[in-house]
PDB file of C-alpha atoms in Angstrom:
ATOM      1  CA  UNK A   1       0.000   0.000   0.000  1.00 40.00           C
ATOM      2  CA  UNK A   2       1.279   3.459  -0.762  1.00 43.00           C
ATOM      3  CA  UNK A   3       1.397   6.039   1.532  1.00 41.00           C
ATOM      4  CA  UNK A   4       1.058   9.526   0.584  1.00 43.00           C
ATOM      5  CA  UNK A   5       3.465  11.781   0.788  1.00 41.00           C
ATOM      6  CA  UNK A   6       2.289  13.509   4.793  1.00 41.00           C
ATOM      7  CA  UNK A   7       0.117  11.550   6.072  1.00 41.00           C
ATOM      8  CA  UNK A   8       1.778   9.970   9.088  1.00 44.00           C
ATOM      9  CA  UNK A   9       1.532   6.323  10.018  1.00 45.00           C
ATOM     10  CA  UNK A  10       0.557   5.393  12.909  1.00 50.00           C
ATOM     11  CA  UNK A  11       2.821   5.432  15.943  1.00 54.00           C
ATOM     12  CA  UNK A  12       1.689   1.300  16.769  1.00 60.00           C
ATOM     13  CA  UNK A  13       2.612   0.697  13.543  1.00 65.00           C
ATOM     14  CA  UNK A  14       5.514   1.621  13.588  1.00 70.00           C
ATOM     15  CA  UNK A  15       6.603   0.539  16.986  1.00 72.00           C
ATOM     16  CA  UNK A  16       6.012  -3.154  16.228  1.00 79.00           C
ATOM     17  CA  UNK A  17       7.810  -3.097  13.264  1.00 85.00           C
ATOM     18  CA  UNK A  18      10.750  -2.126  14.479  1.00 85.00           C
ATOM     19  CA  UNK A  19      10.464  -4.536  17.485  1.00 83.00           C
ATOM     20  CA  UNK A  20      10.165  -7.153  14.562  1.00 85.00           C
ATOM     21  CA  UNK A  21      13.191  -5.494  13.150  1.00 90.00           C
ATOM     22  CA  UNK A  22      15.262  -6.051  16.466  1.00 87.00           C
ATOM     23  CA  UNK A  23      14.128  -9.049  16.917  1.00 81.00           C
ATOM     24  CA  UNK A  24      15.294 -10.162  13.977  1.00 85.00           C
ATOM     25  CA  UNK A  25      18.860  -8.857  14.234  1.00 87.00           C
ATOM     26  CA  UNK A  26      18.785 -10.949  17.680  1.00 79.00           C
ATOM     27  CA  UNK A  27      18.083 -14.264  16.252  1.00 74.00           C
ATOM     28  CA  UNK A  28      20.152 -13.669  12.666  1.00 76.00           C
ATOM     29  CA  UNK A  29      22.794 -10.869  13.684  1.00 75.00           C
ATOM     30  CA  UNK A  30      24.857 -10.010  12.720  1.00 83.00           C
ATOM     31  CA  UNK A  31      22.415  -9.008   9.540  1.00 88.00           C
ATOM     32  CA  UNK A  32      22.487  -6.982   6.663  1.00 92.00           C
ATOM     33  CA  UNK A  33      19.854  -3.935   5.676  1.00 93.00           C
ATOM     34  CA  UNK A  34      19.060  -6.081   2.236  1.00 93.00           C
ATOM     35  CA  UNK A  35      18.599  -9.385   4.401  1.00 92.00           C
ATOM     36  CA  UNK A  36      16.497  -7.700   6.821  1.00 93.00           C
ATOM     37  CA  UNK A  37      13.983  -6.330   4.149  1.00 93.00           C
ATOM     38  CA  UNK A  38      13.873  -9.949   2.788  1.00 93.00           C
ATOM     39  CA  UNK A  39      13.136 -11.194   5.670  1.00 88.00           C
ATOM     40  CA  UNK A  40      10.224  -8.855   7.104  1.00 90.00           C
ATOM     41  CA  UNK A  41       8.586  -8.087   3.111  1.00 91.00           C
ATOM     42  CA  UNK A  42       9.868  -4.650   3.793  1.00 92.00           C
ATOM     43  CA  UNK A  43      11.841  -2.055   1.377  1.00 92.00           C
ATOM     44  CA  UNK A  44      15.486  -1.282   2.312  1.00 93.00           C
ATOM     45  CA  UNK A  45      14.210   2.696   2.660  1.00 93.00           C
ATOM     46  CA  UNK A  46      11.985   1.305   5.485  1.00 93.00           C
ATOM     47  CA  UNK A  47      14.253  -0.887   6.764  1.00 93.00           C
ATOM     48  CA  UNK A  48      17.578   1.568   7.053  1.00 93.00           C
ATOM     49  CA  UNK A  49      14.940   4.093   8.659  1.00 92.00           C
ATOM     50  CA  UNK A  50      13.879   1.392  11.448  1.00 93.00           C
ATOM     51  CA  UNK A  51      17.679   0.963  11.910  1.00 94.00           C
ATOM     52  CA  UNK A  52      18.672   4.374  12.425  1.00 93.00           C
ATOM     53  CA  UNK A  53      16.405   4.559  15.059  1.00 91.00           C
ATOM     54  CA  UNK A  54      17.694   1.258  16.886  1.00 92.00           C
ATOM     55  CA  UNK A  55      21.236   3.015  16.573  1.00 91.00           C
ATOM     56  CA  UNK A  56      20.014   6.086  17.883  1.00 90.00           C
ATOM     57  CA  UNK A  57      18.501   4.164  20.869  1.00 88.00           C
ATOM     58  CA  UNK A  58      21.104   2.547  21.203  1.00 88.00           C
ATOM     59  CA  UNK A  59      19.652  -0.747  20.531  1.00 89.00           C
ATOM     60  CA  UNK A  60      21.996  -1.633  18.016  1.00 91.00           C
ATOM     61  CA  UNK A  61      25.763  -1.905  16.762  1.00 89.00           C
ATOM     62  CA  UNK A  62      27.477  -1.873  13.497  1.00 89.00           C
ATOM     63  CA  UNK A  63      29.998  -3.713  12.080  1.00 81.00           C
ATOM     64  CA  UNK A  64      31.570  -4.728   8.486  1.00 73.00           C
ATOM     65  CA  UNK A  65      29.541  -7.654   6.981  1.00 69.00           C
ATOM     66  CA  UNK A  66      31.582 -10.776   6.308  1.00 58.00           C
ATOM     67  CA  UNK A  67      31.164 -10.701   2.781  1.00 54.00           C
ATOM     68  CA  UNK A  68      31.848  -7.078   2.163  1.00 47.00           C
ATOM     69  CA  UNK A  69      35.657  -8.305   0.542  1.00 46.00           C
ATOM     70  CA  UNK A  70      33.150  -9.494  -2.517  1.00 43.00           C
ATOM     71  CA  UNK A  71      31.769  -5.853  -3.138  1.00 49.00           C
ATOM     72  CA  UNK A  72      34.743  -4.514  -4.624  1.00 52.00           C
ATOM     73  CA  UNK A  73      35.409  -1.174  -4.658  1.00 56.00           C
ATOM     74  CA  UNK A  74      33.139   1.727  -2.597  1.00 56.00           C
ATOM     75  CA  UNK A  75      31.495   1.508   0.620  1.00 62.00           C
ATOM     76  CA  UNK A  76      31.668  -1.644   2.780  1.00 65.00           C
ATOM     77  CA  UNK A  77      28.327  -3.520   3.511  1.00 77.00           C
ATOM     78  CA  UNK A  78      27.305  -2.653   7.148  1.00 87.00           C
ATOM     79  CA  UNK A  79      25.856  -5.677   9.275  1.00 90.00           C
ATOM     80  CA  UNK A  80      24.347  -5.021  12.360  1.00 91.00           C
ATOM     81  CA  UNK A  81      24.287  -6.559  15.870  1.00 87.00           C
ATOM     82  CA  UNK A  82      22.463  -6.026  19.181  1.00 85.00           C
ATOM     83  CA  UNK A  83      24.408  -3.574  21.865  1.00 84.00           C
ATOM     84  CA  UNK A  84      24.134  -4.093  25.985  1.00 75.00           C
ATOM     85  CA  UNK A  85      20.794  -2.500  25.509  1.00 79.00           C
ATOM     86  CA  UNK A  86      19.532  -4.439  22.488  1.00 81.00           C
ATOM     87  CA  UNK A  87      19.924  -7.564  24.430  1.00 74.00           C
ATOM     88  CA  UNK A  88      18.386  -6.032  27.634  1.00 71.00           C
ATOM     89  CA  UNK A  89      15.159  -4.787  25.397  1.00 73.00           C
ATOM     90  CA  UNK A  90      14.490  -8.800  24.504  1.00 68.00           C
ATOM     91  CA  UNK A  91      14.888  -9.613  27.893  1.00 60.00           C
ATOM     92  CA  UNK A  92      11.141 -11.735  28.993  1.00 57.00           C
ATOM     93  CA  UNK A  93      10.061 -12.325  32.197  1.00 55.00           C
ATOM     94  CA  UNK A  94      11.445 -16.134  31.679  1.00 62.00           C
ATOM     95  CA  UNK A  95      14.791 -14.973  32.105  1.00 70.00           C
ATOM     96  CA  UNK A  96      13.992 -13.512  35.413  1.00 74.00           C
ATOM     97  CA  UNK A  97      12.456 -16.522  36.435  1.00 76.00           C
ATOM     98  CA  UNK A  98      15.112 -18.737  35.421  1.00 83.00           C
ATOM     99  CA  UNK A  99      17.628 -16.650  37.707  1.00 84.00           C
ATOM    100  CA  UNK A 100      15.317 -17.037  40.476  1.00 87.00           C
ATOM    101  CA  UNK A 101      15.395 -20.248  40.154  1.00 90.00           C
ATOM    102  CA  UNK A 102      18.816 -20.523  39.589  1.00 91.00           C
ATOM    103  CA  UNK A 103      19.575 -18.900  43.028  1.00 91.00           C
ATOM    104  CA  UNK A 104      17.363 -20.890  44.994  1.00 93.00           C
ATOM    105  CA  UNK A 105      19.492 -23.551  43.746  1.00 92.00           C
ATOM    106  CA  UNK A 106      22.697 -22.383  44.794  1.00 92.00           C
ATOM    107  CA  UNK A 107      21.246 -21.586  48.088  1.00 93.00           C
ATOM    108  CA  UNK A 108      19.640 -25.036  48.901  1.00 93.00           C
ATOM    109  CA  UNK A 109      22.197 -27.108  47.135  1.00 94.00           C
ATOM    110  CA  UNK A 110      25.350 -24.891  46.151  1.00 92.00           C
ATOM    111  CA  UNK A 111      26.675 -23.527  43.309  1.00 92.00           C
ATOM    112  CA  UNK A 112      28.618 -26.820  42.418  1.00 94.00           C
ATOM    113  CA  UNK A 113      24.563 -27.817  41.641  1.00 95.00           C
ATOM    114  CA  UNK A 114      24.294 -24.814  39.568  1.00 94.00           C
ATOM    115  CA  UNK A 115      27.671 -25.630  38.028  1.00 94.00           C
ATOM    116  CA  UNK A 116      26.563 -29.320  37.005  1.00 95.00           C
ATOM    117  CA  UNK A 117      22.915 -28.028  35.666  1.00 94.00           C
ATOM    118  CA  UNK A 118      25.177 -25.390  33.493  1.00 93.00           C
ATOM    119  CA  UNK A 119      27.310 -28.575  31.963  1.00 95.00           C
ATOM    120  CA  UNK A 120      24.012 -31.195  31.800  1.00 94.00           C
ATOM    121  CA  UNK A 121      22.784 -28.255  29.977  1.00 89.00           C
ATOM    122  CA  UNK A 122      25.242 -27.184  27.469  1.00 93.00           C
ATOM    123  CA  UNK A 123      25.988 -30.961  27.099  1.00 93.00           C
ATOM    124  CA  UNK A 124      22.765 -31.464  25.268  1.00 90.00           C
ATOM    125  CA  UNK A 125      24.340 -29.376  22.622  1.00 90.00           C
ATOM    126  CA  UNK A 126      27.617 -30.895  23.000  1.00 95.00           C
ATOM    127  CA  UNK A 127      25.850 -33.966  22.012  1.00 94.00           C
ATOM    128  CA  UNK A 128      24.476 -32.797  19.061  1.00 92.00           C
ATOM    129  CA  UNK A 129      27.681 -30.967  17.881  1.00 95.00           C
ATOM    130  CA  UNK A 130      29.700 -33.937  18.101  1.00 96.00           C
ATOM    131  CA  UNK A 131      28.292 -35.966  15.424  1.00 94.00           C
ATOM    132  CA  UNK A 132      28.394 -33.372  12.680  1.00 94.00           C
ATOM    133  CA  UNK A 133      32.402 -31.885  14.116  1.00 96.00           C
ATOM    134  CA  UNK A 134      33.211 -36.091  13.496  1.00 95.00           C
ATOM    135  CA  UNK A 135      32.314 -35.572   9.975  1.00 95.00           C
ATOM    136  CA  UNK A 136      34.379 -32.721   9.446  1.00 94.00           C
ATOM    137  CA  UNK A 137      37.677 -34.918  10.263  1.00 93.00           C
ATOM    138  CA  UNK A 138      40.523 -33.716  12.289  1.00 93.00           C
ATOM    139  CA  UNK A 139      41.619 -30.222  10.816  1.00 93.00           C
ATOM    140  CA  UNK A 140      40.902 -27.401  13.422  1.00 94.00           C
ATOM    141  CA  UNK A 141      39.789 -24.793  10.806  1.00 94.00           C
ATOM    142  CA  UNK A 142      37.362 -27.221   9.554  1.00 95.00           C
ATOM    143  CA  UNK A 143      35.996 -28.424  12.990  1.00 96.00           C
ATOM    144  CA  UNK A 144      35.456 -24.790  13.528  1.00 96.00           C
ATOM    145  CA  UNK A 145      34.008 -23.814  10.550  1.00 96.00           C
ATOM    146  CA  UNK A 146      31.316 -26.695  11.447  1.00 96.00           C
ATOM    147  CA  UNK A 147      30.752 -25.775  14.670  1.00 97.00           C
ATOM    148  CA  UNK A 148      29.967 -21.809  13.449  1.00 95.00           C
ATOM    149  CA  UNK A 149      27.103 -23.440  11.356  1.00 94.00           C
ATOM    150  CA  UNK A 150      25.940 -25.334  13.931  1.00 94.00           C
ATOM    151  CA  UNK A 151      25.946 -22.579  16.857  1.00 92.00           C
ATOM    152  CA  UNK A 152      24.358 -20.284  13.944  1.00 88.00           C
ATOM    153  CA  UNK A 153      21.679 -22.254  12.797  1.00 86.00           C
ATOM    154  CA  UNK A 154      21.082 -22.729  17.015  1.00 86.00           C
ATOM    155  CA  UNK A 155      20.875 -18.745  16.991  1.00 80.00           C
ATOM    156  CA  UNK A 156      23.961 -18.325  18.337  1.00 85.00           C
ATOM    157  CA  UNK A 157      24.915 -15.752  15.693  1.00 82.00           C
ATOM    158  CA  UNK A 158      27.817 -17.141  15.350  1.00 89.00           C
ATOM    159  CA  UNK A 159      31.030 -16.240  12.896  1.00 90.00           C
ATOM    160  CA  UNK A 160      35.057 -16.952  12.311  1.00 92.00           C
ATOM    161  CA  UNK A 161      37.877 -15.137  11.537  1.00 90.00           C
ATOM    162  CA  UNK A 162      41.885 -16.460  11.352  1.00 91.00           C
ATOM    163  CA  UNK A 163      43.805 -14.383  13.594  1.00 88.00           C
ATOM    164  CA  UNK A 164      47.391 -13.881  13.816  1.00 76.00           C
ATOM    165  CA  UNK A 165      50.180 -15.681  11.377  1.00 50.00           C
ATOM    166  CA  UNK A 166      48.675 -18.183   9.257  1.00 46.00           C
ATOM    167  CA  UNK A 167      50.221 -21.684   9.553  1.00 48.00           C
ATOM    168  CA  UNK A 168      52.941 -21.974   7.666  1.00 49.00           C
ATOM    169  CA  UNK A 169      54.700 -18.922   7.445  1.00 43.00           C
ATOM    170  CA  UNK A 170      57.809 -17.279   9.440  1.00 42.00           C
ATOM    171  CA  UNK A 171      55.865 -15.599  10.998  1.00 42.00           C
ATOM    172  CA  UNK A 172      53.277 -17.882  12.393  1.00 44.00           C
ATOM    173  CA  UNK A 173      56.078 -19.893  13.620  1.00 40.00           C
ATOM    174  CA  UNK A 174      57.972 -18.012  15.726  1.00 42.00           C
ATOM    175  CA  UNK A 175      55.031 -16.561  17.307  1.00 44.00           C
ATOM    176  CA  UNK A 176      52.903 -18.848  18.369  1.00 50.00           C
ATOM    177  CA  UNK A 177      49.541 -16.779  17.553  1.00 59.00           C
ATOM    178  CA  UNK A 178      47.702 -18.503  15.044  1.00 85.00           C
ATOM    179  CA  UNK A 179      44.670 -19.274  15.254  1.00 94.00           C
ATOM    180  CA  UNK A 180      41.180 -18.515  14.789  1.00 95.00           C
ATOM    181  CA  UNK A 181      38.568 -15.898  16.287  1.00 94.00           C
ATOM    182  CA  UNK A 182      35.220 -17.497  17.390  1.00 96.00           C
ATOM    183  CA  UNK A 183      32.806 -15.313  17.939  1.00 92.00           C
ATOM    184  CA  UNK A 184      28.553 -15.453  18.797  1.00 90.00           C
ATOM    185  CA  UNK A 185      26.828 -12.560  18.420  1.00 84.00           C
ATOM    186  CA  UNK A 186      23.646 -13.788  19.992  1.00 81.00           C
ATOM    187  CA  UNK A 187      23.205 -15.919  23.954  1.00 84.00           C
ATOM    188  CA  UNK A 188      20.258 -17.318  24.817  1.00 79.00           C
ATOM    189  CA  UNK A 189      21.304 -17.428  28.043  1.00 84.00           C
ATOM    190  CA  UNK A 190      23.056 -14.086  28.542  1.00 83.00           C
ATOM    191  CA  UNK A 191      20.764 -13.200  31.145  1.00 81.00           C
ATOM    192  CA  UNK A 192      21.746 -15.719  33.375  1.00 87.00           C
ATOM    193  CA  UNK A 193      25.372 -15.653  32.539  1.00 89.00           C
ATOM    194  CA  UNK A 194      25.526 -12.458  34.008  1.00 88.00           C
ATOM    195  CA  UNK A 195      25.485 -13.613  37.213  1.00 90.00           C
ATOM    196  CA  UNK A 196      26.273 -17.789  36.952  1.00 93.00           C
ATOM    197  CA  UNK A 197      29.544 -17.499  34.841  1.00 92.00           C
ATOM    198  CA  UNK A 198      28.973 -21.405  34.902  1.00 94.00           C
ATOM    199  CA  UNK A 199      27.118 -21.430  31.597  1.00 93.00           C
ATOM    200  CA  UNK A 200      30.555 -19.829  30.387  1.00 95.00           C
ATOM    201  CA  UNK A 201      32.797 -21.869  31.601  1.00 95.00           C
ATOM    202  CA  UNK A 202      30.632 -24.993  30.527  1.00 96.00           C
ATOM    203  CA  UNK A 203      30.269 -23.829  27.171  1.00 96.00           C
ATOM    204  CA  UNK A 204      34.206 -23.039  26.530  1.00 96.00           C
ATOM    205  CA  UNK A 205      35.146 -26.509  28.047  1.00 97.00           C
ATOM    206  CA  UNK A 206      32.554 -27.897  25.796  1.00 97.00           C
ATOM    207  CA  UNK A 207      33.955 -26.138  22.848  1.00 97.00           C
ATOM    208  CA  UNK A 208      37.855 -26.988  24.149  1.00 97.00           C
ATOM    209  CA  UNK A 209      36.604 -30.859  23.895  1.00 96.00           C
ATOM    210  CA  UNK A 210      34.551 -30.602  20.288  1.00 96.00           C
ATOM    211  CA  UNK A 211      37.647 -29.013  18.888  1.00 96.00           C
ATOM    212  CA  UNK A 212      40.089 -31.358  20.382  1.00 94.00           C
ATOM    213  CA  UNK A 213      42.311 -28.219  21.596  1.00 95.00           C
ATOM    214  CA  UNK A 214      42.624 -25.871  24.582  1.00 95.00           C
ATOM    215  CA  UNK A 215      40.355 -22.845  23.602  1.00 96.00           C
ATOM    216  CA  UNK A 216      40.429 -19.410  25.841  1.00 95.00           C
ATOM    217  CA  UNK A 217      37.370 -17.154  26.287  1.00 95.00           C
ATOM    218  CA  UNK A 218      38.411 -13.691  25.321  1.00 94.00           C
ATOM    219  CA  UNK A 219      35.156 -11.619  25.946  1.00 92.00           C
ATOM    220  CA  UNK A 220      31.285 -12.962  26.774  1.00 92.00           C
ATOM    221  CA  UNK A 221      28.190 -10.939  26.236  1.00 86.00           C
ATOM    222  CA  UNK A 222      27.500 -11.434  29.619  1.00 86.00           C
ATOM    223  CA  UNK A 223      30.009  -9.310  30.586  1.00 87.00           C
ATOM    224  CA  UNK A 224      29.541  -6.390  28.974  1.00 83.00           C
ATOM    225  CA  UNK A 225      31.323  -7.347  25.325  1.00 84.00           C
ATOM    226  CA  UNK A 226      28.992  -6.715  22.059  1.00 79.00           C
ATOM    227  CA  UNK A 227      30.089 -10.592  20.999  1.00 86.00           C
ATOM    228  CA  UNK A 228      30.902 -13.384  22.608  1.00 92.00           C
ATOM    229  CA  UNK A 229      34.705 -14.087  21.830  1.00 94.00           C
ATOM    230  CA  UNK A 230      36.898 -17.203  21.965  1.00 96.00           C
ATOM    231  CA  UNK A 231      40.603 -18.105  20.431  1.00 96.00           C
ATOM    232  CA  UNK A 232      40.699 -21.088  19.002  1.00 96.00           C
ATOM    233  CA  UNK A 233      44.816 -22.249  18.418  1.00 94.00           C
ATOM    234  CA  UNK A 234      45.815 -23.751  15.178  1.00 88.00           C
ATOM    235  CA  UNK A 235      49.230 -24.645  16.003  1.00 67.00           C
ATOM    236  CA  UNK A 236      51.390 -25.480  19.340  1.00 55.00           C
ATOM    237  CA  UNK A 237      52.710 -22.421  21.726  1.00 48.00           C
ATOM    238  CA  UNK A 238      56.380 -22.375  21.449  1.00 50.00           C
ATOM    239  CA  UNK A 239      56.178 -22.897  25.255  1.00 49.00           C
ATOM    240  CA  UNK A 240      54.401 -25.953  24.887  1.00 43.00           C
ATOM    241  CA  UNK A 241      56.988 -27.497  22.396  1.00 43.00           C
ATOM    242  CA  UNK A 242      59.979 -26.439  24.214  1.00 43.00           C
ATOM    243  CA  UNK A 243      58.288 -28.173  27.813  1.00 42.00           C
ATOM    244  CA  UNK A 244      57.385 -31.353  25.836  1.00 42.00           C
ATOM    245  CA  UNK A 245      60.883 -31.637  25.514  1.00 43.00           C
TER     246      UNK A 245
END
């Protein structure tokens, strides 16, 4: 339907779709303006306006798209993400309840109870995870390239990126840095994390075991970072070779 030019639509209107908009960047962020329109049967136009307003509330966060390198020259595609206060806004009253509940358990039984619900949790996934990461053979990039599609068809949001001197090289070598950047845009349980770091630790030993190496846990969502971060080392530390001697 076209709107003329002045007449103003409606304030409800325009409230849910933007929710809808948000909402959508939570479950498939980060997301692009085109992708978004697709998705919600909107124009781009509408969709960039919705999104300048989430950035002006501070709802949401920019950053480069993934496949931007393909664009060639001029501007970059922008992707967006939720901020602190995106993730706060989809906050439902079932994530208060499950902290309740959560610290009546560590008061009646402890947080080592809270500690093995976090693991019998996450395990479920584990479970799942394991079968497909089997397929993908013994190569670390490849495990972890598996594991992003899993987490992000999960709505984990989830994405890779190598990080310091690829394998190989002089570089990468002497250094000891190589690896790979896993990263989740999206918790379902950041919420609780907040205050039971348990689901954090459970899900970083969980990852440690599916990739068959020692992972660290650079930055969670929980506390206070836009994306949930995690190295992921594709060679031995020089430290390590020189103690296995």
């Amino acid at each position: 339907m076209n709107i003329p030019v002045g007449t103003a639509v409606p304030h409800t209107l325009e409230s849910r779709t933007r929710d809808r908009v948000l909402r959508v960047i939570g479950e498939r962020g980060p997301v692009t303006a085109t992708a978004l329109a697709d998705e919600l049967g909107l124009t781009v136009p509408a969709v960039r306006r919705h999104l300048d307003n989430l950035g002006e509330s501070h709802l949401i966060e920019e950053r480069e798209a993934a496949s931007s390198t393909s664009r060639g020259r001029g501007r970059p595609a922008r992707a967006y993400v939720l901020s602190e206060g995106g993730h706060q806004s989809l906050e439902s009253d079932y994530d208060h309840l499950a902290t309740e509940a959560l610290r009546f358990l560590s008061t009646e039984a402890g947080d080592d109870a809270v500690r093995r619900f976090a693991e019998s949790r996450v395990g479920e996934l584990e479970e799942r995870y394991a079968v497909e990461l089997a397929a993908a053979g013994p190569d670390t990039e490849a495990r972890v390239q598996t594991l992003v599609a899993a987490l992000t068809r999960d709505g984990f949001a989830a994405s890779a990126r190598p990080v310091g001197a690829p394998r190989g090289t002089a570089g990468g070598s002497a250094t000891g840095l190589s690896g790979i950047q896993l990263c989740q845009g999206h918790c379902p349980v950041q919420h609780v994390a907040r205050e039971f770091p348990q689901f954090c630790d459970a899900e970083t030993d969980a990852f440690s075991r599916l990739l068959g190496v020692h992972v660290q846990r650079l930055a969670t969502l929980a506390q206070g970072d836009h994306v949930c971060t995690t190295f992921v080392p594709t060679k031995p530390e020089p430290s390590t070779e020189r103690s296995s001697r």
